[in-house]
Amino acid sequence: GAGVSQSPRYKVAKRGQDVALRCDPISGHVSLFWYQQALGQGPEFLTYFQNEAQLDKSGLPSDRFFAERPEGSVSTLKIQRTQQEDSAVYLCASSLAGGAGYNSPLHFGNGTRLTVT
Amino acid sequence: AQSVTQLGSHVSVSEGALVLLRCNYSSSVPPYLFWYVQYPNQGLQLLLKYTSAATLVKGINGFEAEFKKSETSFHLTKPSAHMSDAAEYFCAVTSINTGTASKLTFGTGTRLQVTL
């Protein structure tokens, strides 16, 4: 596809359920980022991959959050035992080069809106 | 730590009027600064970026921003607003000198409303 694709577009989970959010970056993009955007807030960094290597996971809020990119393309963000405070839009972004967009622009997907009830 | 502060969560302008969205940054090392736009139910789109070259940066859709180190500011402007400019705008900062080159730190956003 032409852009970053995220699925599902919307996800409703009951508290305590596990969820998996998928990101298909632009083909050939080295860097992949996950951000969490709470209602009315700016995106907050979660984690960063360069190819299959997770170079920074300092933004993951708890050990219930786990991200992987095993073959250096598609990435999955998994949230275990979801809590209400996990409700947010989860944004994925990719870029051709390394770094947070100063070498090559970040391309964002439309996000997955997670609602935990 | 790096941060950006966007003054004004909501800005309303008339069509054809000047748009001014304010952003101030805090960084102990030379920053790279960005403006992104987000339309409803969409991801973010890069408007422009400052990476230590020219201090006046021109972006897409007629927007520009000026880096002012003395004021630690990176305000976004457009001479004449269009209805299609109505969206959420985010200022963001990063630096390659801190070892946190993977992190883009965003402000809380400014919602721009354009009225007839």
Short mmCIF file of C-alpha atoms in Angstrom, two decimals:
data_model
loop_
_atom_site.label_atom_id
_atom_site.label_comp_id
_atom_site.label_asym_id
_atom_site.label_seq_id
_atom_site.Cartn_x
_atom_site.Cartn_y
_atom_site.Cartn_z
CA GLY A 1 0.00 0.00 0.00
CA ALA A 2 0.93 3.62 -0.31
CA GLY A 3 0.89 4.44 3.39
CA VAL A 4 1.14 3.04 6.88
CA SER A 5 -1.75 0.72 7.56
CA GLN A 6 -3.08 -0.07 11.03
CA SER A 7 -5.65 -2.63 12.05
CA PRO A 8 -8.13 -2.86 13.51
CA ARG A 9 -9.33 0.70 13.13
CA TYR A 10 -11.42 0.40 16.30
CA LYS A 11 -11.17 -2.08 19.15
CA VAL A 12 -13.40 -2.45 22.15
CA ALA A 13 -12.08 -4.67 24.91
CA LYS A 14 -13.43 -5.59 28.29
CA ARG A 15 -11.14 -4.84 31.20
CA GLY A 16 -8.74 -7.72 31.66
CA GLN A 17 -8.75 -8.87 28.04
CA ASP A 18 -5.62 -9.03 25.92
CA VAL A 19 -5.45 -7.09 22.66
CA ALA A 20 -3.11 -7.07 19.68
CA LEU A 21 -2.74 -4.08 17.40
CA ARG A 22 -1.11 -4.43 14.00
CA CYS A 23 0.98 -2.01 11.99
CA ASP A 24 2.03 -2.45 8.36
CA PRO A 25 4.68 0.16 7.63
CA ILE A 26 5.59 1.47 4.22
CA SER A 27 7.62 -1.15 2.40
CA GLY A 28 11.35 -0.67 2.86
CA HIS A 29 11.06 1.65 5.83
CA VAL A 30 13.73 0.95 8.39
CA SER A 31 12.30 2.73 11.41
CA LEU A 32 9.01 2.02 13.11
CA PHE A 33 7.50 3.86 16.06
CA TRP A 34 4.50 3.34 18.31
CA TYR A 35 2.80 6.26 20.02
CA GLN A 36 -0.14 6.48 22.41
CA GLN A 37 -2.50 9.43 22.07
CA ALA A 38 -4.98 9.99 24.87
CA LEU A 39 -8.07 12.07 24.21
CA GLY A 40 -7.18 15.73 23.86
CA GLN A 41 -3.45 15.12 24.22
CA GLY A 42 -0.44 14.91 21.98
CA PRO A 43 1.06 11.57 21.02
CA GLU A 44 3.33 10.00 23.64
CA PHE A 45 6.26 7.84 22.58
CA LEU A 46 6.02 4.14 23.40
CA THR A 47 8.72 2.30 21.51
CA TYR A 48 11.06 2.36 18.50
CA PHE A 49 12.35 -0.32 16.15
CA GLN A 50 15.14 -0.15 13.65
CA ASN A 51 14.48 -3.11 11.38
CA GLU A 52 13.76 -6.00 13.77
CA ALA A 53 15.72 -4.53 16.67
CA GLN A 54 13.79 -2.78 19.40
CA LEU A 55 16.19 0.02 20.23
CA ASP A 56 14.06 1.95 22.67
CA LYS A 57 11.13 0.76 24.75
CA SER A 58 11.41 3.33 27.47
CA GLY A 59 7.93 4.71 26.80
CA LEU A 60 6.02 1.50 27.41
CA PRO A 61 3.95 2.32 30.50
CA SER A 62 4.05 -1.10 32.13
CA ASP A 63 5.09 -4.68 31.60
CA ARG A 64 1.61 -5.32 30.25
CA PHE A 65 2.71 -3.63 27.04
CA PHE A 66 4.82 -5.58 24.58
CA ALA A 67 5.83 -4.80 20.99
CA GLU A 68 7.55 -6.86 18.36
CA ARG A 69 8.72 -6.62 14.77
CA PRO A 70 10.19 -10.05 14.14
CA GLU A 71 11.00 -9.75 10.44
CA GLY A 72 11.67 -6.05 10.30
CA SER A 73 8.40 -5.16 8.60
CA VAL A 74 5.01 -5.72 10.27
CA SER A 75 4.82 -4.83 13.94
CA THR A 76 2.39 -5.84 16.66
CA LEU A 77 1.69 -3.99 19.87
CA LYS A 78 0.20 -6.27 22.48
CA ILE A 79 -1.49 -5.14 25.65
CA GLN A 80 -2.21 -7.75 28.28
CA ARG A 81 -4.92 -7.51 30.93
CA THR A 82 -6.21 -4.21 29.57
CA GLN A 83 -7.19 -1.47 31.99
CA GLN A 84 -9.45 1.53 31.46
CA GLU A 85 -6.46 3.86 31.45
CA ASP A 86 -5.22 2.04 28.33
CA SER A 87 -8.08 3.60 26.34
CA ALA A 88 -6.43 5.78 23.70
CA VAL A 89 -5.54 5.96 20.03
CA TYR A 90 -2.42 3.98 19.23
CA LEU A 91 -0.46 5.45 16.35
CA CYS A 92 2.18 3.72 14.30
CA ALA A 93 4.71 5.62 12.20
CA SER A 94 7.52 4.56 9.90
CA SER A 95 10.40 6.29 8.20
CA LEU A 96 12.91 5.38 5.54
CA ALA A 97 15.95 6.18 7.66
CA GLY A 98 16.78 5.93 11.32
CA GLY A 99 15.86 8.49 13.92
CA ALA A 100 12.76 10.44 14.82
CA GLY A 101 12.16 12.13 11.50
CA TYR A 102 15.07 14.50 11.16
CA ASN A 103 16.62 12.49 8.31
CA SER A 104 13.48 11.38 6.59
CA PRO A 105 9.89 12.20 7.47
CA LEU A 106 7.72 10.09 9.71
CA HIS A 107 4.65 8.67 7.99
CA PHE A 108 1.81 8.02 10.42
CA GLY A 109 -1.01 5.56 10.13
CA ASN A 110 -4.58 6.52 11.00
CA GLY A 111 -4.32 4.77 14.34
CA THR A 112 -6.27 2.18 16.28
CA ARG A 113 -8.78 3.57 18.73
CA LEU A 114 -8.86 1.28 21.77
CA THR A 115 -11.72 1.55 24.21
CA VAL A 116 -11.55 -0.52 27.38
CA THR A 117 -14.88 -0.96 29.14
CA ALA B 1 14.78 16.36 29.06
CA GLN B 2 13.18 18.04 26.09
CA SER B 3 9.70 19.47 25.93
CA VAL B 4 7.48 21.79 23.97
CA THR B 5 4.69 24.03 25.20
CA GLN B 6 1.88 25.08 22.92
CA LEU B 7 0.13 28.20 24.11
CA GLY B 8 -3.58 28.08 23.44
CA SER B 9 -5.41 24.80 23.09
CA HIS B 10 -7.94 26.44 20.76
CA VAL B 11 -7.42 29.21 18.22
CA SER B 12 -10.17 30.66 16.06
CA VAL B 13 -9.53 32.86 13.03
CA SER B 14 -11.62 34.17 10.19
CA GLU B 15 -11.06 32.89 6.69
CA GLY B 16 -8.37 35.04 5.08
CA ALA B 17 -6.89 36.16 8.40
CA LEU B 18 -3.39 35.49 9.69
CA VAL B 19 -2.83 32.20 11.47
CA LEU B 20 -0.39 32.20 14.39
CA LEU B 21 0.11 29.07 16.48
CA ARG B 22 2.63 29.34 19.28
CA CYS B 23 5.23 26.83 20.34
CA ASN B 24 8.03 27.23 22.86
CA TYR B 25 10.63 24.55 23.41
CA SER B 26 12.94 23.51 26.19
CA SER B 27 16.14 21.69 25.31
CA SER B 28 19.66 21.58 26.74
CA VAL B 29 21.08 20.63 23.35
CA PRO B 30 20.42 21.96 19.85
CA PRO B 31 16.90 20.89 18.98
CA TYR B 32 15.24 19.67 15.85
CA LEU B 33 11.70 21.05 15.74
CA PHE B 34 8.64 19.98 13.81
CA TRP B 35 5.05 20.95 13.16
CA TYR B 36 2.52 18.25 12.39
CA VAL B 37 -1.14 18.54 11.43
CA GLN B 38 -3.85 16.03 12.32
CA TYR B 39 -7.22 15.98 10.62
CA PRO B 40 -10.12 14.20 12.37
CA ASN B 41 -9.71 10.44 12.60
CA GLN B 42 -6.43 10.54 10.75
CA GLY B 43 -2.77 10.19 11.56
CA LEU B 44 -0.31 13.06 11.71
CA GLN B 45 1.16 14.71 8.64
CA LEU B 46 4.42 16.64 8.63
CA LEU B 47 4.00 20.34 7.83
CA LEU B 48 7.60 21.44 8.21
CA LYS B 49 10.78 20.85 10.16
CA TYR B 50 13.77 22.80 11.46
CA THR B 51 17.08 20.91 11.46
CA SER B 52 19.62 23.68 12.11
CA ALA B 53 19.79 25.02 8.57
CA ALA B 54 17.77 28.13 7.73
CA THR B 55 15.90 29.59 10.69
CA LEU B 56 12.86 30.41 8.56
CA VAL B 57 11.34 27.18 7.37
CA LYS B 58 8.67 26.90 4.71
CA GLY B 59 6.32 23.96 4.66
CA ILE B 60 3.33 22.62 2.84
CA ASN B 61 0.00 24.38 2.38
CA GLY B 62 1.54 27.84 2.75
CA PHE B 63 2.69 27.40 6.35
CA GLU B 64 6.02 28.58 7.67
CA ALA B 65 7.79 28.76 11.01
CA GLU B 66 10.73 30.69 12.37
CA PHE B 67 13.25 29.27 14.83
CA LYS B 68 14.22 31.90 17.40
CA LYS B 69 16.85 30.64 19.77
CA SER B 70 16.77 33.76 21.93
CA GLU B 71 13.07 33.26 22.54
CA THR B 72 13.16 29.43 22.47
CA SER B 73 10.24 29.64 20.08
CA PHE B 74 9.12 27.98 16.87
CA HIS B 75 5.79 29.61 16.06
CA LEU B 76 3.76 28.48 13.05
CA THR B 77 2.22 31.07 10.74
CA LYS B 78 0.19 31.31 7.58
CA PRO B 79 -0.71 34.67 6.01
CA SER B 80 -4.25 33.77 5.00
CA ALA B 81 -6.35 31.02 6.56
CA HIS B 82 -8.48 28.67 4.48
CA MET B 83 -11.41 26.63 5.71
CA SER B 84 -9.40 23.51 4.91
CA ASP B 85 -6.79 24.51 7.50
CA ALA B 86 -9.15 23.60 10.34
CA ALA B 87 -7.38 20.79 12.18
CA GLU B 88 -5.24 19.97 15.22
CA TYR B 89 -1.65 21.16 15.08
CA PHE B 90 1.19 19.66 17.08
CA CYS B 91 4.66 21.03 17.73
CA ALA B 92 7.36 18.44 18.43
CA VAL B 93 11.04 18.30 19.38
CA THR B 94 13.91 15.87 19.20
CA SER B 95 17.70 15.97 19.11
CA ILE B 96 20.38 13.69 17.82
CA ASN B 97 22.77 14.73 20.56
CA THR B 98 21.10 13.23 23.59
CA GLY B 99 21.05 9.57 22.78
CA THR B 100 17.29 9.79 22.55
CA ALA B 101 17.21 10.22 18.81
CA SER B 102 14.29 7.86 18.60
CA LYS B 103 11.98 10.09 20.61
CA LEU B 104 9.82 12.77 19.16
CA THR B 105 8.25 14.68 22.04
CA PHE B 106 4.94 16.33 21.16
CA GLY B 107 3.08 19.24 22.64
CA THR B 108 -0.54 18.96 23.70
CA GLY B 109 -1.79 20.42 20.44
CA THR B 110 -3.72 23.46 19.27
CA ARG B 111 -7.06 23.10 17.58
CA LEU B 112 -7.47 25.64 14.79
CA GLN B 113 -10.97 26.71 13.89
CA VAL B 114 -11.56 28.76 10.74
CA THR B 115 -14.78 30.71 10.46
CA LEU B 116 -16.46 32.47 7.54
#
